[in-house]
Amino acid sequence: MIQVLVADDDPHIRELLTFHLQEAGYGVQTACDGEEAMTLLMEGSIELAVVDIMMPKKDGYALCQEIRSVYDVPIILLTAKDELVHKEKGFAVGTDDYMTKPFEIKELLFRMKALLRRYQKVAETKLIIGDTTIDRRRFDVRIGDKQLLLPRKEFQLLFQLASYPGRIFTRDELIQCVWGVDYEGDDRTVDVHIKRLRERFSAKTSAFTILTVRGVGYKLQEGSL
């Protein structure tokens, strides 16, 4: 049973989400503040986190950033604030999705299922997107039956983005995933590698597009624009 963390300081929201998520077949663990949520995450059984932004002790932004720095689980932020600036901040700290209260439970369930499908790809050593196959074990990329040779960092960057189609990554996240936490160079190296990947693939396949999310980072979108 997939274990979901619900972190919200409103007991009615916790109770409502617990009921509906359990009805949908999920296990649910709840927290009333960010610190309690991190304690539950440290126990290691959480596979998806639904996090409210306005919480005591540690708000949703800080919690999301801390989760993302340590754990590789999907995160959905919940908030009553619908302004673009709040959404931008949420994606900048590493959330996968963002829902504004009030919301439909069915929509939350749809979004949860979509995120879990994306994250399941990470355990795979071979990703297939349309006519493109990315084999992590062999560091091999093929478009149809034609091999495309990539430098290792470009390959790792592509594999990271392709493992989570639709998820927005900040430059810092991509640097940590590909270059490592001890990297001390310019974060614009990500931009350079993204540009090279676009140049290599744009004329060869319409299976995916690497998009810039202004002010936040990058994401890989399946299909052509």
PDB file of C-alpha atoms in Angstrom:
ATOM      1  CA  MET A   1       0.000   0.000   0.000  1.00  0.00           C
ATOM      2  CA  ILE A   2       1.385   3.398  -1.003  1.00  0.00           C
ATOM      3  CA  GLN A   3       1.953   5.615   2.033  1.00  0.00           C
ATOM      4  CA  VAL A   4       0.954   9.277   1.692  1.00  0.00           C
ATOM      5  CA  LEU A   5       1.938  12.069   4.056  1.00  0.00           C
ATOM      6  CA  VAL A   6      -0.722  14.733   4.646  1.00  0.00           C
ATOM      7  CA  ALA A   7       0.805  17.786   6.343  1.00  0.00           C
ATOM      8  CA  ASP A   8      -1.742  20.479   7.230  1.00  0.00           C
ATOM      9  CA  ASP A   9      -2.421  22.429  10.414  1.00  0.00           C
ATOM     10  CA  ASP A  10      -6.191  22.314   9.802  1.00  0.00           C
ATOM     11  CA  PRO A  11      -7.572  19.180  11.510  1.00  0.00           C
ATOM     12  CA  HIS A  12     -10.652  19.186   9.261  1.00  0.00           C
ATOM     13  CA  ILE A  13      -8.491  19.070   6.123  1.00  0.00           C
ATOM     14  CA  ARG A  14      -6.390  16.267   7.608  1.00  0.00           C
ATOM     15  CA  GLU A  15      -9.510  14.294   8.480  1.00  0.00           C
ATOM     16  CA  LEU A  16     -11.130  14.878   5.081  1.00  0.00           C
ATOM     17  CA  LEU A  17      -8.032  13.902   3.101  1.00  0.00           C
ATOM     18  CA  THR A  18      -7.374  10.888   5.299  1.00  0.00           C
ATOM     19  CA  PHE A  19     -10.896   9.584   4.681  1.00  0.00           C
ATOM     20  CA  HIS A  20     -10.812  10.016   0.904  1.00  0.00           C
ATOM     21  CA  LEU A  21      -7.246   8.778   0.431  1.00  0.00           C
ATOM     22  CA  GLN A  22      -7.930   5.667   2.482  1.00  0.00           C
ATOM     23  CA  GLU A  23     -11.100   5.112   0.448  1.00  0.00           C
ATOM     24  CA  ALA A  24      -8.908   5.264  -2.663  1.00  0.00           C
ATOM     25  CA  GLY A  25      -6.581   2.595  -1.275  1.00  0.00           C
ATOM     26  CA  TYR A  26      -3.744   4.688   0.145  1.00  0.00           C
ATOM     27  CA  GLY A  27      -2.163   4.473   3.557  1.00  0.00           C
ATOM     28  CA  VAL A  28      -2.143   7.886   5.240  1.00  0.00           C
ATOM     29  CA  GLN A  29       0.120   9.459   7.841  1.00  0.00           C
ATOM     30  CA  THR A  30      -0.711  12.964   9.056  1.00  0.00           C
ATOM     31  CA  ALA A  31       1.256  15.860  10.515  1.00  0.00           C
ATOM     32  CA  CYS A  32       0.014  19.185  11.898  1.00  0.00           C
ATOM     33  CA  ASP A  33       3.248  21.108  11.271  1.00  0.00           C
ATOM     34  CA  GLY A  34       6.421  20.959   9.205  1.00  0.00           C
ATOM     35  CA  GLU A  35       8.619  19.537  11.934  1.00  0.00           C
ATOM     36  CA  GLU A  36       6.272  16.623  12.604  1.00  0.00           C
ATOM     37  CA  ALA A  37       6.112  16.013   8.853  1.00  0.00           C
ATOM     38  CA  MET A  38       9.915  15.740   8.614  1.00  0.00           C
ATOM     39  CA  THR A  39       9.931  13.298  11.521  1.00  0.00           C
ATOM     40  CA  LEU A  40       7.491  11.047   9.653  1.00  0.00           C
ATOM     41  CA  LEU A  41       9.530  11.314   6.452  1.00  0.00           C
ATOM     42  CA  MET A  42      12.679  10.277   8.301  1.00  0.00           C
ATOM     43  CA  GLU A  43      11.009   6.983   9.166  1.00  0.00           C
ATOM     44  CA  GLY A  44      11.324   6.122   5.486  1.00  0.00           C
ATOM     45  CA  SER A  45       7.904   4.797   4.466  1.00  0.00           C
ATOM     46  CA  ILE A  46       6.418   7.923   2.827  1.00  0.00           C
ATOM     47  CA  GLU A  47       6.033   7.676  -0.962  1.00  0.00           C
ATOM     48  CA  LEU A  48       4.147  10.930  -1.674  1.00  0.00           C
ATOM     49  CA  ALA A  49       3.646  14.135   0.315  1.00  0.00           C
ATOM     50  CA  VAL A  50       0.629  16.462   0.253  1.00  0.00           C
ATOM     51  CA  VAL A  51       1.774  19.629   2.015  1.00  0.00           C
ATOM     52  CA  ASP A  52      -0.072  22.793   3.037  1.00  0.00           C
ATOM     53  CA  ILE A  53       1.947  26.001   2.723  1.00  0.00           C
ATOM     54  CA  MET A  54       0.678  27.816   5.827  1.00  0.00           C
ATOM     55  CA  MET A  55       1.848  25.681   8.761  1.00  0.00           C
ATOM     56  CA  PRO A  56       3.475  26.509  12.113  1.00  0.00           C
ATOM     57  CA  LYS A  57       7.121  25.793  13.031  1.00  0.00           C
ATOM     58  CA  LYS A  58       8.110  25.051   9.433  1.00  0.00           C
ATOM     59  CA  ASP A  59       5.940  26.283   6.565  1.00  0.00           C
ATOM     60  CA  GLY A  60       5.232  24.345   3.388  1.00  0.00           C
ATOM     61  CA  TYR A  61       7.910  26.118   1.351  1.00  0.00           C
ATOM     62  CA  ALA A  62      10.638  25.320   3.884  1.00  0.00           C
ATOM     63  CA  LEU A  63       9.369  21.764   4.285  1.00  0.00           C
ATOM     64  CA  CYS A  64       9.280  21.222   0.530  1.00  0.00           C
ATOM     65  CA  GLN A  65      12.836  22.509   0.169  1.00  0.00           C
ATOM     66  CA  GLU A  66      14.064  20.267   2.976  1.00  0.00           C
ATOM     67  CA  ILE A  67      12.277  17.220   1.567  1.00  0.00           C
ATOM     68  CA  ARG A  68      13.734  17.834  -1.871  1.00  0.00           C
ATOM     69  CA  SER A  69      17.276  18.158  -0.500  1.00  0.00           C
ATOM     70  CA  VAL A  70      17.107  14.712   1.117  1.00  0.00           C
ATOM     71  CA  TYR A  71      14.272  12.598  -0.280  1.00  0.00           C
ATOM     72  CA  ASP A  72      13.120  11.740  -3.781  1.00  0.00           C
ATOM     73  CA  VAL A  73       9.350  11.676  -3.302  1.00  0.00           C
ATOM     74  CA  PRO A  74       6.601  13.497  -5.225  1.00  0.00           C
ATOM     75  CA  ILE A  75       5.258  16.623  -3.518  1.00  0.00           C
ATOM     76  CA  ILE A  76       1.945  18.430  -3.981  1.00  0.00           C
ATOM     77  CA  LEU A  77       1.629  21.839  -2.318  1.00  0.00           C
ATOM     78  CA  LEU A  78      -1.786  23.010  -1.108  1.00  0.00           C
ATOM     79  CA  THR A  79      -2.620  26.667  -0.534  1.00  0.00           C
ATOM     80  CA  ALA A  80      -5.411  29.206  -0.423  1.00  0.00           C
ATOM     81  CA  LYS A  81      -3.170  31.628  -2.341  1.00  0.00           C
ATOM     82  CA  ASP A  82      -3.746  31.608  -6.087  1.00  0.00           C
ATOM     83  CA  GLU A  83      -1.334  34.372  -7.106  1.00  0.00           C
ATOM     84  CA  LEU A  84       1.328  33.424  -9.650  1.00  0.00           C
ATOM     85  CA  VAL A  85       4.131  34.581  -7.349  1.00  0.00           C
ATOM     86  CA  HIS A  86       3.200  31.923  -4.779  1.00  0.00           C
ATOM     87  CA  LYS A  87       3.102  29.197  -7.409  1.00  0.00           C
ATOM     88  CA  GLU A  88       6.469  30.337  -8.725  1.00  0.00           C
ATOM     89  CA  LYS A  89       7.956  30.134  -5.238  1.00  0.00           C
ATOM     90  CA  GLY A  90       6.484  26.662  -4.760  1.00  0.00           C
ATOM     91  CA  PHE A  91       8.051  25.311  -7.939  1.00  0.00           C
ATOM     92  CA  ALA A  92      11.317  27.075  -7.128  1.00  0.00           C
ATOM     93  CA  VAL A  93      11.653  25.159  -3.843  1.00  0.00           C
ATOM     94  CA  GLY A  94      10.973  21.847  -5.558  1.00  0.00           C
ATOM     95  CA  THR A  95       7.288  20.980  -5.555  1.00  0.00           C
ATOM     96  CA  ASP A  96       6.003  18.754  -8.351  1.00  0.00           C
ATOM     97  CA  ASP A  97       2.472  20.133  -8.363  1.00  0.00           C
ATOM     98  CA  TYR A  98       0.402  22.905  -6.817  1.00  0.00           C
ATOM     99  CA  MET A  99      -3.299  22.973  -5.940  1.00  0.00           C
ATOM    100  CA  THR A 100      -5.365  25.903  -4.729  1.00  0.00           C
ATOM    101  CA  LYS A 101      -7.995  25.465  -2.013  1.00  0.00           C
ATOM    102  CA  PRO A 102     -10.811  24.665  -2.327  1.00  0.00           C
ATOM    103  CA  PHE A 103     -10.123  21.770  -4.676  1.00  0.00           C
ATOM    104  CA  GLU A 104     -11.905  18.664  -5.898  1.00  0.00           C
ATOM    105  CA  ILE A 105     -10.772  15.456  -4.210  1.00  0.00           C
ATOM    106  CA  LYS A 106     -11.020  13.636  -7.538  1.00  0.00           C
ATOM    107  CA  GLU A 107      -8.587  16.087  -9.100  1.00  0.00           C
ATOM    108  CA  LEU A 108      -6.127  15.560  -6.250  1.00  0.00           C
ATOM    109  CA  LEU A 109      -6.349  11.803  -6.786  1.00  0.00           C
ATOM    110  CA  PHE A 110      -5.748  12.193 -10.537  1.00  0.00           C
ATOM    111  CA  ARG A 111      -2.691  14.329  -9.895  1.00  0.00           C
ATOM    112  CA  MET A 112      -1.336  11.909  -7.298  1.00  0.00           C
ATOM    113  CA  LYS A 113      -1.630   8.986  -9.705  1.00  0.00           C
ATOM    114  CA  ALA A 114       0.124  10.940 -12.452  1.00  0.00           C
ATOM    115  CA  LEU A 115       3.022  11.866 -10.165  1.00  0.00           C
ATOM    116  CA  LEU A 116       3.426   8.323  -8.888  1.00  0.00           C
ATOM    117  CA  ARG A 117       3.599   7.053 -12.481  1.00  0.00           C
ATOM    118  CA  ARG A 118       6.337   9.568 -13.276  1.00  0.00           C
ATOM    119  CA  TYR A 119       8.374   8.659 -10.224  1.00  0.00           C
ATOM    120  CA  GLN A 120       8.143   4.935 -10.920  1.00  0.00           C
ATOM    121  CA  LYS A 121      10.239   5.560 -14.029  1.00  0.00           C
ATOM    122  CA  VAL A 122      13.220   6.540 -11.889  1.00  0.00           C
ATOM    123  CA  ALA A 123      13.820   2.962 -10.820  1.00  0.00           C
ATOM    124  CA  GLU A 124      14.134   1.960 -14.444  1.00  0.00           C
ATOM    125  CA  THR A 125      17.478   1.779 -16.224  1.00  0.00           C
ATOM    126  CA  LYS A 126      15.887   2.280 -19.640  1.00  0.00           C
ATOM    127  CA  LEU A 127      13.450   5.041 -20.544  1.00  0.00           C
ATOM    128  CA  ILE A 128      11.397   5.066 -23.741  1.00  0.00           C
ATOM    129  CA  ILE A 129       9.774   8.298 -24.916  1.00  0.00           C
ATOM    130  CA  GLY A 130       8.177   7.960 -28.337  1.00  0.00           C
ATOM    131  CA  ASP A 131      10.908   6.896 -30.756  1.00  0.00           C
ATOM    132  CA  THR A 132      13.710   7.700 -28.297  1.00  0.00           C
ATOM    133  CA  THR A 133      15.307   5.137 -25.965  1.00  0.00           C
ATOM    134  CA  ILE A 134      17.620   6.238 -23.154  1.00  0.00           C
ATOM    135  CA  ASP A 135      19.593   3.376 -21.576  1.00  0.00           C
ATOM    136  CA  ARG A 136      21.293   4.430 -18.337  1.00  0.00           C
ATOM    137  CA  ARG A 137      23.193   1.185 -17.878  1.00  0.00           C
ATOM    138  CA  ARG A 138      24.948   1.530 -21.239  1.00  0.00           C
ATOM    139  CA  PHE A 139      24.908   5.343 -21.464  1.00  0.00           C
ATOM    140  CA  ASP A 140      23.229   4.809 -24.806  1.00  0.00           C
ATOM    141  CA  VAL A 141      20.650   6.960 -26.610  1.00  0.00           C
ATOM    142  CA  ARG A 142      18.821   5.779 -29.714  1.00  0.00           C
ATOM    143  CA  ILE A 143      16.305   7.537 -31.919  1.00  0.00           C
ATOM    144  CA  GLY A 144      14.625   4.717 -33.763  1.00  0.00           C
ATOM    145  CA  ASP A 145      17.499   2.422 -34.716  1.00  0.00           C
ATOM    146  CA  LYS A 146      20.104   5.199 -34.866  1.00  0.00           C
ATOM    147  CA  GLN A 147      22.522   5.728 -32.001  1.00  0.00           C
ATOM    148  CA  LEU A 148      23.198   9.249 -30.750  1.00  0.00           C
ATOM    149  CA  LEU A 149      26.403   9.676 -28.758  1.00  0.00           C
ATOM    150  CA  LEU A 150      26.257  12.121 -25.850  1.00  0.00           C
ATOM    151  CA  PRO A 151      28.918  13.365 -23.436  1.00  0.00           C
ATOM    152  CA  ARG A 152      28.312  11.866 -19.999  1.00  0.00           C
ATOM    153  CA  LYS A 153      27.010  15.028 -18.312  1.00  0.00           C
ATOM    154  CA  GLU A 154      24.567  15.680 -21.138  1.00  0.00           C
ATOM    155  CA  PHE A 155      23.378  12.084 -20.882  1.00  0.00           C
ATOM    156  CA  GLN A 156      22.902  12.335 -17.113  1.00  0.00           C
ATOM    157  CA  LEU A 157      21.033  15.617 -17.479  1.00  0.00           C
ATOM    158  CA  LEU A 158      18.763  14.154 -20.157  1.00  0.00           C
ATOM    159  CA  PHE A 159      18.080  11.027 -18.096  1.00  0.00           C
ATOM    160  CA  GLN A 160      17.206  13.110 -15.033  1.00  0.00           C
ATOM    161  CA  LEU A 161      14.712  15.245 -16.957  1.00  0.00           C
ATOM    162  CA  ALA A 162      13.266  12.266 -18.845  1.00  0.00           C
ATOM    163  CA  SER A 163      12.750  10.332 -15.603  1.00  0.00           C
ATOM    164  CA  TYR A 164      10.154  12.904 -14.516  1.00  0.00           C
ATOM    165  CA  PRO A 165       8.315  14.157 -17.628  1.00  0.00           C
ATOM    166  CA  GLY A 166       6.507  17.379 -16.851  1.00  0.00           C
ATOM    167  CA  ARG A 167       8.310  18.059 -13.581  1.00  0.00           C
ATOM    168  CA  ILE A 168      10.042  21.421 -13.253  1.00  0.00           C
ATOM    169  CA  PHE A 169      13.642  21.279 -12.019  1.00  0.00           C
ATOM    170  CA  THR A 170      15.508  24.316 -10.758  1.00  0.00           C
ATOM    171  CA  ARG A 171      19.119  24.808 -11.822  1.00  0.00           C
ATOM    172  CA  ASP A 172      20.266  23.996  -8.290  1.00  0.00           C
ATOM    173  CA  GLU A 173      18.377  20.697  -8.305  1.00  0.00           C
ATOM    174  CA  LEU A 174      19.883  19.696 -11.647  1.00  0.00           C
ATOM    175  CA  ILE A 175      23.375  20.629 -10.477  1.00  0.00           C
ATOM    176  CA  GLN A 176      22.971  18.474  -7.362  1.00  0.00           C
ATOM    177  CA  CYS A 177      21.632  15.531  -9.383  1.00  0.00           C
ATOM    178  CA  VAL A 178      24.176  15.679 -12.218  1.00  0.00           C
ATOM    179  CA  TRP A 179      27.272  17.505 -10.970  1.00  0.00           C
ATOM    180  CA  GLY A 180      26.939  16.728  -7.254  1.00  0.00           C
ATOM    181  CA  VAL A 181      26.443  18.779  -4.098  1.00  0.00           C
ATOM    182  CA  ASP A 182      30.127  19.767  -3.971  1.00  0.00           C
ATOM    183  CA  TYR A 183      30.057  21.463  -7.386  1.00  0.00           C
ATOM    184  CA  GLU A 184      31.408  25.012  -7.078  1.00  0.00           C
ATOM    185  CA  GLY A 185      31.155  26.221 -10.681  1.00  0.00           C
ATOM    186  CA  ASP A 186      28.694  28.558 -12.363  1.00  0.00           C
ATOM    187  CA  ASP A 187      25.076  27.371 -12.350  1.00  0.00           C
ATOM    188  CA  ARG A 188      24.848  28.620 -15.945  1.00  0.00           C
ATOM    189  CA  THR A 189      26.597  25.414 -16.962  1.00  0.00           C
ATOM    190  CA  VAL A 190      23.099  23.892 -16.812  1.00  0.00           C
ATOM    191  CA  ASP A 191      21.917  26.382 -19.443  1.00  0.00           C
ATOM    192  CA  VAL A 192      24.842  25.482 -21.699  1.00  0.00           C
ATOM    193  CA  HIS A 193      24.131  21.748 -21.462  1.00  0.00           C
ATOM    194  CA  ILE A 194      20.398  22.283 -22.025  1.00  0.00           C
ATOM    195  CA  LYS A 195      21.169  24.305 -25.142  1.00  0.00           C
ATOM    196  CA  ARG A 196      23.372  21.497 -26.465  1.00  0.00           C
ATOM    197  CA  LEU A 197      20.701  18.882 -25.804  1.00  0.00           C
ATOM    198  CA  ARG A 198      18.129  20.958 -27.658  1.00  0.00           C
ATOM    199  CA  GLU A 199      20.479  21.355 -30.606  1.00  0.00           C
ATOM    200  CA  ARG A 200      21.112  17.604 -30.729  1.00  0.00           C
ATOM    201  CA  PHE A 201      17.474  16.495 -30.508  1.00  0.00           C
ATOM    202  CA  SER A 202      15.224  19.214 -31.933  1.00  0.00           C
ATOM    203  CA  ALA A 203      15.786  18.266 -35.571  1.00  0.00           C
ATOM    204  CA  LYS A 204      15.943  14.505 -34.950  1.00  0.00           C
ATOM    205  CA  THR A 205      12.840  13.678 -32.909  1.00  0.00           C
ATOM    206  CA  SER A 206       9.460  15.075 -31.892  1.00  0.00           C
ATOM    207  CA  ALA A 207       9.184  12.641 -28.969  1.00  0.00           C
ATOM    208  CA  PHE A 208       9.963  15.338 -26.413  1.00  0.00           C
ATOM    209  CA  THR A 209      10.855  18.984 -25.933  1.00  0.00           C
ATOM    210  CA  ILE A 210      12.975  20.540 -23.187  1.00  0.00           C
ATOM    211  CA  LEU A 211      11.173  23.683 -22.047  1.00  0.00           C
ATOM    212  CA  THR A 212      12.371  26.690 -20.087  1.00  0.00           C
ATOM    213  CA  VAL A 213      10.101  27.683 -17.203  1.00  0.00           C
ATOM    214  CA  ARG A 214      10.952  31.336 -16.829  1.00  0.00           C
ATOM    215  CA  GLY A 215      12.401  32.281 -13.481  1.00  0.00           C
ATOM    216  CA  VAL A 216      12.307  28.683 -12.236  1.00  0.00           C
ATOM    217  CA  GLY A 217      14.185  26.144 -14.354  1.00  0.00           C
ATOM    218  CA  TYR A 218      13.552  23.440 -16.947  1.00  0.00           C
ATOM    219  CA  LYS A 219      11.254  20.539 -17.683  1.00  0.00           C
ATOM    220  CA  LEU A 220      11.013  17.816 -20.317  1.00  0.00           C
ATOM    221  CA  GLN A 221       7.639  17.740 -22.049  1.00  0.00           C
ATOM    222  CA  GLU A 222       6.601  14.621 -23.937  1.00  0.00           C
ATOM    223  CA  GLY A 223       5.582  15.265 -27.547  1.00  0.00           C
ATOM    224  CA  SER A 224       6.211  18.319 -29.690  1.00  0.00           C
ATOM    225  CA  LEU A 225       4.810  21.778 -29.008  1.00  0.00           C
TER     226      LEU A 225
END
